[in-house]
Each structure stands twice: as C-alpha cells, then as structure tokens.
Coordinates of N, CA and C in Angstrom, one line a residue:
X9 N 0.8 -1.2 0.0 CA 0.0 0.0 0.0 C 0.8 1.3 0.0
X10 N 2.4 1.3 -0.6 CA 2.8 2.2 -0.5 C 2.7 3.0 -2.3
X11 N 3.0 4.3 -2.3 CA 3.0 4.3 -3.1 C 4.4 5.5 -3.1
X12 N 5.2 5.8 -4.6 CA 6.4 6.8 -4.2 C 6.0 8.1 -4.7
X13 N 6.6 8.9 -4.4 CA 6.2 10.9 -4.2 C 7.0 11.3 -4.1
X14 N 7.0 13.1 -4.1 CA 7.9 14.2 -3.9 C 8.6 13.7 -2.5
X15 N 10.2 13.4 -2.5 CA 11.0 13.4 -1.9 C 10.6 14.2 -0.4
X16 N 10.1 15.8 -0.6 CA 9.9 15.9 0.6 C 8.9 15.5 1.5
X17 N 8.4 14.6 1.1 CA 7.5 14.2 1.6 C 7.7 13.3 3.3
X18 N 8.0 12.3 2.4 CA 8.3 11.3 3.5 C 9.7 10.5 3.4
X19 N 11.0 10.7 4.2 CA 12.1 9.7 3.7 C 12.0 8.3 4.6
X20 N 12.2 7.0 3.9 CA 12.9 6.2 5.3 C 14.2 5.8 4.8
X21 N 14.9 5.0 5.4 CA 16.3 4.7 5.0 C 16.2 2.9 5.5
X22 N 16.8 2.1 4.7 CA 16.8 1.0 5.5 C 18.5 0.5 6.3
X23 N 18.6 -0.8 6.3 CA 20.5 -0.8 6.5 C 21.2 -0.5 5.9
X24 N 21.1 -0.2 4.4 CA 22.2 0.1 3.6 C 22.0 1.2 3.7
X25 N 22.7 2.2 2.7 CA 22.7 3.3 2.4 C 21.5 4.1 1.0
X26 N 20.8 2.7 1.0 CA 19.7 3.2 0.3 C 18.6 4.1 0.9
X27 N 18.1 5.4 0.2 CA 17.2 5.9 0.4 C 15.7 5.7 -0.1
X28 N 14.7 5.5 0.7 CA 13.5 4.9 0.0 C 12.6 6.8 0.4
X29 N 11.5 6.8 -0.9 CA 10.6 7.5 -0.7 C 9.9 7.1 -1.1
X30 N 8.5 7.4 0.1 CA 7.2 6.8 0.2 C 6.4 7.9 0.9
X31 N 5.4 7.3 1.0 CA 4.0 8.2 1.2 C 2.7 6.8 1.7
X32 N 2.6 6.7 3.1 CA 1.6 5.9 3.5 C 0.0 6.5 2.8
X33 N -0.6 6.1 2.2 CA -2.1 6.2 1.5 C -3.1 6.7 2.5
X34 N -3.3 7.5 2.2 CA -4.3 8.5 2.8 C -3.7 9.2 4.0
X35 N -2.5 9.5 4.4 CA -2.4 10.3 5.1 C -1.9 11.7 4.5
X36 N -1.9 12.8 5.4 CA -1.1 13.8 5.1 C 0.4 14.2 5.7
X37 N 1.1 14.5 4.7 CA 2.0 14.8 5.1 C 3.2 16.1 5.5
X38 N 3.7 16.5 6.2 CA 4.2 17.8 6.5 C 5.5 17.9 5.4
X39 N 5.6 19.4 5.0 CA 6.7 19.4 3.6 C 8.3 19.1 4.6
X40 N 8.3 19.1 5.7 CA 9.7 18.7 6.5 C 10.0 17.4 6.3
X41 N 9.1 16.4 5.9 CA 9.4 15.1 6.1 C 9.2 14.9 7.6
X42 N 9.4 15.1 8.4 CA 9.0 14.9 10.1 C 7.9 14.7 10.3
X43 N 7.1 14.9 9.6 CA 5.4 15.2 10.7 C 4.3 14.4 9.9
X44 N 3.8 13.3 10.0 CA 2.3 13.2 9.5 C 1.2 12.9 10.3
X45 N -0.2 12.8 9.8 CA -1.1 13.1 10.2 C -1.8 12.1 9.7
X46 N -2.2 10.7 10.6 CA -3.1 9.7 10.1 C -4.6 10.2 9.7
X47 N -4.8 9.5 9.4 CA -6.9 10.0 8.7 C -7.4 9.6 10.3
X48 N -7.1 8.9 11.4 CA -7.6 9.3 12.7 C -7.2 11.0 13.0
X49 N -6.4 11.2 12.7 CA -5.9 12.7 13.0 C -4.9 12.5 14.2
X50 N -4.1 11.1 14.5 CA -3.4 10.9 15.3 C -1.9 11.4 13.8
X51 N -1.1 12.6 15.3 CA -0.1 13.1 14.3 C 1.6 12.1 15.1
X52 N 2.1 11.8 13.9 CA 3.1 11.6 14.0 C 4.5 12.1 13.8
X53 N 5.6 12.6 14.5 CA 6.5 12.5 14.7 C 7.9 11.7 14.7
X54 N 8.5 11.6 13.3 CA 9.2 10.3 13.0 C 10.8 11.1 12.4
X55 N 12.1 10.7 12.6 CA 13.3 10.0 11.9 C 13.5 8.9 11.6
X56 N 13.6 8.5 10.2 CA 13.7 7.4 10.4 C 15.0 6.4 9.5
X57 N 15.8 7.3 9.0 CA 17.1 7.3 8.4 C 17.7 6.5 9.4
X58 N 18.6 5.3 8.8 CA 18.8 4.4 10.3 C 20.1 4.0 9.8
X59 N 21.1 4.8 10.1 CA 23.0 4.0 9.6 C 23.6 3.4 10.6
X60 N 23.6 3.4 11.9 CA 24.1 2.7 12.9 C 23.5 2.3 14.1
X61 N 24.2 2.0 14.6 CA 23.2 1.4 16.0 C 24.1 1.2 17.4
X62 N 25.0 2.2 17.8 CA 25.9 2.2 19.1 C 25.4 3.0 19.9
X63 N 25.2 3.1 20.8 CA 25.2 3.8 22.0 C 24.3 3.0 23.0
X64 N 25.1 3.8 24.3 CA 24.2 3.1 25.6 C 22.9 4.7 26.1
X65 N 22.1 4.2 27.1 CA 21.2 4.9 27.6 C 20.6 6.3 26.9
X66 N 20.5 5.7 25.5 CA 20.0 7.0 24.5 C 19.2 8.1 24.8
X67 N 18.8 9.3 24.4 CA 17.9 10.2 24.7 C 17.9 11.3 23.4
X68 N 17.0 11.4 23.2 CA 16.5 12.7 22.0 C 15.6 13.6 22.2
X69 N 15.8 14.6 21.8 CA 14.6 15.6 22.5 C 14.1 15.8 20.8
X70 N 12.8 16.5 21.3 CA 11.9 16.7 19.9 C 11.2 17.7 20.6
X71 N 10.2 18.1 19.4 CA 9.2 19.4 20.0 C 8.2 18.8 19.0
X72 N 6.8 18.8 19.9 CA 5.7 18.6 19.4 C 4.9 19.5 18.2
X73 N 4.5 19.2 17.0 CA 3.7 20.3 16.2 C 2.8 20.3 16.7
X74 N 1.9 19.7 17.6 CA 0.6 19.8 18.1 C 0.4 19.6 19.9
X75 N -0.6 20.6 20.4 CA -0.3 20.3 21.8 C -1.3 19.3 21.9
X76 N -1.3 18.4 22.8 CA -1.9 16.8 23.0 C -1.4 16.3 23.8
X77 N -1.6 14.5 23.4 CA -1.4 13.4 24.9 C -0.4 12.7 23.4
X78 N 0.8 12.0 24.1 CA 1.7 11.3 23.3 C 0.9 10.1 24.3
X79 N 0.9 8.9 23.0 CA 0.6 7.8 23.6 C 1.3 6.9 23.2
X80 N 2.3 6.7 22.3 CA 2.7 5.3 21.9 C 4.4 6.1 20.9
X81 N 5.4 5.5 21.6 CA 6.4 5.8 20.7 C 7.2 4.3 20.2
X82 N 7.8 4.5 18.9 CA 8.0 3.4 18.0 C 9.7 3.6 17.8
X83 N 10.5 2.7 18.5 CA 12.1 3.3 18.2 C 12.5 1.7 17.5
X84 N 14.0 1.9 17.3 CA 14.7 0.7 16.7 C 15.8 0.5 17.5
X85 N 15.8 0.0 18.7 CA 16.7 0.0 19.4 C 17.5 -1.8 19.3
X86 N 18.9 -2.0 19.1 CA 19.8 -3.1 18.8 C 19.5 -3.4 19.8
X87 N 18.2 -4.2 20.8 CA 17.9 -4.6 21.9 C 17.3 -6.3 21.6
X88 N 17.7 -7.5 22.2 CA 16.9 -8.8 22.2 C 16.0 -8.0 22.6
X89 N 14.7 -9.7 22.1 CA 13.4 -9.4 23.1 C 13.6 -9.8 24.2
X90 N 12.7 -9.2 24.8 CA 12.7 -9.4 26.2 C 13.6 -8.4 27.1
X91 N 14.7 -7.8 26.8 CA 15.4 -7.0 27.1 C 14.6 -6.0 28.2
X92 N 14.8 -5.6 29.1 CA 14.1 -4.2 30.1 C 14.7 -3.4 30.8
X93 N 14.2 -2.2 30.7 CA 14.5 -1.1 31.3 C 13.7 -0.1 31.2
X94 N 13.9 1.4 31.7 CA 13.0 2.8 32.0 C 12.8 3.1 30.9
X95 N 12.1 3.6 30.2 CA 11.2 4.5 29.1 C 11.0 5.9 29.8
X96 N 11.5 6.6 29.2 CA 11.4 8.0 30.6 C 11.5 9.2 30.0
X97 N 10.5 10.6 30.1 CA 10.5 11.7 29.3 C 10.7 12.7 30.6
X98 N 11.3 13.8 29.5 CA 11.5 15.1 30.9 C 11.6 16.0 29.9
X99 N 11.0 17.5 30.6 CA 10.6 18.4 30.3 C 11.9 19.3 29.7
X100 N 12.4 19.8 28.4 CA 13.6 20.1 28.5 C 14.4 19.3 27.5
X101 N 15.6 19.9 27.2 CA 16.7 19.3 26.1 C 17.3 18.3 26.8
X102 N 17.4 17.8 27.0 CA 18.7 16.3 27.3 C 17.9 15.6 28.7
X103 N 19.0 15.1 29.1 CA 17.7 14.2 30.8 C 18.5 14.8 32.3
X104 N 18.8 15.8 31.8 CA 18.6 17.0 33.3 C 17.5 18.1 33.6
X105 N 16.4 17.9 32.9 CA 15.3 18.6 33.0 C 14.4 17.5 34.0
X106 N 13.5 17.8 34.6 CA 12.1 17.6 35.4 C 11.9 16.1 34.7
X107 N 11.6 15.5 34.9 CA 11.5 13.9 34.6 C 9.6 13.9 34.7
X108 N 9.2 13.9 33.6 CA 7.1 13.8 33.8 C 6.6 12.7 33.4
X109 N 7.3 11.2 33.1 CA 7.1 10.4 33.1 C 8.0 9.3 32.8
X110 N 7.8 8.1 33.7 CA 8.9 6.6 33.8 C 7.8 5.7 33.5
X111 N 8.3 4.6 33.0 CA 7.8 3.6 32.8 C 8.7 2.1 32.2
X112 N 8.6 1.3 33.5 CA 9.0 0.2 33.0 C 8.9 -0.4 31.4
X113 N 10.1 -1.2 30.8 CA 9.8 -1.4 29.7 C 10.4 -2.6 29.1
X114 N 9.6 -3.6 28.5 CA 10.2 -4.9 28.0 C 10.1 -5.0 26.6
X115 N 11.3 -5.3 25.9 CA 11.6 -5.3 24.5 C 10.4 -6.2 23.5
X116 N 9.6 -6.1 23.1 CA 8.4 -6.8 22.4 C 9.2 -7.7 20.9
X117 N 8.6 -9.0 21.4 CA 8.8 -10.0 20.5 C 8.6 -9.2 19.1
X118 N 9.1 -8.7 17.9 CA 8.5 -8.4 16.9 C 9.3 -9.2 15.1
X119 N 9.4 -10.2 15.5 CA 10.0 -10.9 14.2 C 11.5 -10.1 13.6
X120 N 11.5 -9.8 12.3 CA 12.4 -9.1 11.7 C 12.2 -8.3 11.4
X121 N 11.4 -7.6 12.1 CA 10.9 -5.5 12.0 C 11.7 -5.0 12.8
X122 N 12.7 -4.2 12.5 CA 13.3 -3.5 13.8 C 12.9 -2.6 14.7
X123 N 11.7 -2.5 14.3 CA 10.7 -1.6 14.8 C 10.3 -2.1 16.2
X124 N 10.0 -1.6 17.5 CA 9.7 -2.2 18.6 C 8.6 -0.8 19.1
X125 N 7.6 -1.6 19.4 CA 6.7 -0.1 19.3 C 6.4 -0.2 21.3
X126 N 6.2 0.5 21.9 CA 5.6 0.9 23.6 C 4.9 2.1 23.3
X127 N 3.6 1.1 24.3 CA 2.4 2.4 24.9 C 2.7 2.8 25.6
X128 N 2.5 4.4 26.0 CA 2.5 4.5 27.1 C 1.0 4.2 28.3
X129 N 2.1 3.8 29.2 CA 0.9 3.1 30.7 C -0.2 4.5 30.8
X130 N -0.1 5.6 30.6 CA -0.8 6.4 31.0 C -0.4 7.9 29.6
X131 N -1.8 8.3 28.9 CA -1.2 9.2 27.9 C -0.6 10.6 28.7
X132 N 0.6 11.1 28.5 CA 1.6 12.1 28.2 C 1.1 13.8 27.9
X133 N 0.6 14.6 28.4 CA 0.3 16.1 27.8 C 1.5 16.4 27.6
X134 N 1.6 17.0 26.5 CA 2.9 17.7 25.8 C 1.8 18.8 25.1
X135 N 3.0 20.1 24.9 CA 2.5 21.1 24.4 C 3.5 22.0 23.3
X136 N 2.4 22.5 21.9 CA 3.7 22.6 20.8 C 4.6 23.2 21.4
X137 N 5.4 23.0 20.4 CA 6.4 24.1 20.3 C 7.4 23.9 21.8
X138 N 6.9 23.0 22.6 CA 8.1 23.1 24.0 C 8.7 22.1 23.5
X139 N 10.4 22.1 24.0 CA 11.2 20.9 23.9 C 10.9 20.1 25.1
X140 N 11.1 18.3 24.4 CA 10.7 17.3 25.3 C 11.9 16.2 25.2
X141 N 11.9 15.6 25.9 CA 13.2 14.9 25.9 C 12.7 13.5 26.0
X142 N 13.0 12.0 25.2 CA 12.9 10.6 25.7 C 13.7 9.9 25.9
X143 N 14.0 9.3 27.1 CA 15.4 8.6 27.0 C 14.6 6.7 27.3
X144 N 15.7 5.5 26.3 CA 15.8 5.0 26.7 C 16.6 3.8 27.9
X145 N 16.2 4.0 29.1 CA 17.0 3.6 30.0 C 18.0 2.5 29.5
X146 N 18.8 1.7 30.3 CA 19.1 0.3 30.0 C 19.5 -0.7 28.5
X147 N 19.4 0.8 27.5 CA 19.4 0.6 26.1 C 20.9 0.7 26.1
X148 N 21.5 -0.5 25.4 CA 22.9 -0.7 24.9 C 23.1 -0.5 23.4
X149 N 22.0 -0.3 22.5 CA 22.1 0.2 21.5 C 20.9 0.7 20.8
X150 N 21.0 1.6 19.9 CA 20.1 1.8 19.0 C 20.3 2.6 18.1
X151 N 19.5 2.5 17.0 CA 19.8 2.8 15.6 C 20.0 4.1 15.2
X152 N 20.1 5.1 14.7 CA 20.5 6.7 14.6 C 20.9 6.8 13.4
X153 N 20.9 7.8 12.5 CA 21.3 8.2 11.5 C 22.8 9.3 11.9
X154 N 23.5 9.1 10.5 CA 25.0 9.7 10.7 C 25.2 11.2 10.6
X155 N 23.8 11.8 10.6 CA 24.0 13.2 10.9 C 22.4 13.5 11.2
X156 N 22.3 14.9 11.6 CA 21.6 15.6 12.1 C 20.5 15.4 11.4
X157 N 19.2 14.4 11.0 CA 18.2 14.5 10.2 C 16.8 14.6 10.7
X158 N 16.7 15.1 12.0 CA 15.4 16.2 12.8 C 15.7 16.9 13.0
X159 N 15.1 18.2 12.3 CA 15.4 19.7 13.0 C 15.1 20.2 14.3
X160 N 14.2 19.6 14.7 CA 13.5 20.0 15.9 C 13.6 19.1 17.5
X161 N 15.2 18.8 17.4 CA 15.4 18.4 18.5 C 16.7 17.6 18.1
X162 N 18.0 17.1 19.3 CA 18.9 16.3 18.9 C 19.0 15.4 19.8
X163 N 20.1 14.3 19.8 CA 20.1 13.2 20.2 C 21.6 13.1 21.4
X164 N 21.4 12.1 21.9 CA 22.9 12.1 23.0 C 23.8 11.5 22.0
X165 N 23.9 11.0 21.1 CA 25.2 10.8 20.1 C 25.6 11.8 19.2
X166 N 24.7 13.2 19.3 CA 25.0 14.0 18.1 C 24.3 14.1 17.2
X167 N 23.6 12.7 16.3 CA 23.0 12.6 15.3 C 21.7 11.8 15.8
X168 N 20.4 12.0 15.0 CA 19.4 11.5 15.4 C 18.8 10.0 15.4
X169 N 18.0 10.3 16.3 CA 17.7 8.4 16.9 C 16.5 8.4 15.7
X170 N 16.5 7.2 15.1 CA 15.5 6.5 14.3 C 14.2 6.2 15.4
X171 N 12.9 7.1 15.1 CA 12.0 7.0 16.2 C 10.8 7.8 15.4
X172 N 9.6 7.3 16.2 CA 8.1 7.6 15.9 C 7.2 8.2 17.5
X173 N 6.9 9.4 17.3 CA 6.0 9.6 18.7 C 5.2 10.1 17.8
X174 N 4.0 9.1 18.8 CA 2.6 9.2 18.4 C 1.9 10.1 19.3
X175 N 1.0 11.3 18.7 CA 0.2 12.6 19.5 C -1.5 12.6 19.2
X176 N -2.0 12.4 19.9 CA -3.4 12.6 19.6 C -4.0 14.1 20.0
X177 N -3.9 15.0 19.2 CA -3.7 16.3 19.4 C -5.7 16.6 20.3
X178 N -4.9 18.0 21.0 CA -6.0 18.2 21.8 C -7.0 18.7 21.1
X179 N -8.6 18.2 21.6 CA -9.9 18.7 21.2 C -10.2 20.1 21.9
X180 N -10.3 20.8 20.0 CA -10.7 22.6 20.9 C -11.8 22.3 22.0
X181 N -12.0 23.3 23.1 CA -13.6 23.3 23.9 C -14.2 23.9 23.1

C-alpha cells in the first residue's frame, strides 16, 4: 500500500545506504518530512534514516507540532526481546530537565521489523512548540542516523535516533 512521491514528503532509510521514498495512502504529510497526520488525526513524529546502531542509555529531544497526549512511541533500538529497562520523558533538552514520566519497559517479541513499538501506561500532555526529551533507560544500543536529520530536537550521540512519537492532538472546547 505504498505508493512513491515528492521526496519531501516522507524519507525512510533501511541498513544500507539506500534511500526509499514513500508516502503511507491516505495520510497527510508535512513538507519537513517529520510530521504526519493519520486520517484518525493521530499526528506523528518520526526520523527514520537508520545507519548505525551504538550507543548506551540514548535520549532525544523533539518538539511537538501539536499540543496533546503522546501515547505510543515506535524506536529501533539493537535490543533482544525481552530486554528491560525505563522509558522515561523530561521536560527540556537532554535528561537534566524535570522527569514527567517513567515507565518500565520490555523489548516486544517483533519478528524481523526492527521496529519495537511501547504504549505509554498512562497518555503524556505535551505542548507545541516546547522541547521534550525521551530517554531509553538500559538501552545498549540503538539505531541513529549519521547526521543531524530532525530539525526540531537532537540526540545524546549527536546525530538523530530512528524513532516515531505518536500525538493525539488536543480537542478545541
């Protein structure tokens, strides 16, 4: 169900150095490549350019385009299943800011998708435009691209973590 489009649309990257462009069917998408918007109107948040995979106790900050509840973020971390540790966000660039949510976390059996997706136990208010920070506790590796490819937040290696946060943006009163 993919189909291919204007570059800025949407990039992914897989292990090699190939670049794929695509466009999920029926959604919309922001001209950054960062941001889309399912036909539920749940907006997404993604890098997903993926060249290596080193580091321990990762963390990336991002800034939300929509203020809402984050409920579910999607990373690729070089972790077995079953692997556990903290899932943990704080208010702020890096993980010396206010800590507003922990949550235990076990690596989900997912075949050969390196994709490993976690709900959060309880949804998240986040508001645009503030910087937010997620670190994976316990994580001995995970995947990142070789330079800076989100503008709207950076990573503890320098270059950005391969990752999805899911926002179900807030209802006007």
């Amino acid at each position: 169900r993919f189909s291919p489009v204007d570059p800025t649309l949407f990039v992914t990257g897989g292990g090699d150095p190939t670049v794929r462009l695509w466009r999920y069917e029926g959604e919309e998408v922001d001209k950054s490549g960062n941001i889309r918007t399912l036909d539920d109107g749940t907006v997404i948040v993604h890098q997903e350019v993926r060249d290596d995979h080193l580091v321990s106790d990762p963390w990336q900050s991002f800034k939300p385009p929509v203020s809402g509840v984050i409920t579910r973020i999607d990373l690729q971390p070089a972790l077995a299943e079953g692997h556990q540790g903290d899932l943990s966000f704080y208010e702020g660039e890096g993980i010396s800011g206010t800590r507003i949510h922990t949550q235990r976390y076990t690596v989900p059996a997912t075949g050969r998708d390196p994709w490993k997706s976690f709900m959060l136990d309880k949804p998240l208010e986040v508001f645009q435009g503030v910087t937010y920070t997620f670190e994976l506790e316990g994580a001995v590796g995970m995947w990142h691209a070789k330079t800076d490819r989100y503008g709207d937040g950076r990573a503890s290696r320098g270059a950005d973590f391969v990752f999805r946060l899911y926002f179900t943006p807030k209802k006007d009163d």
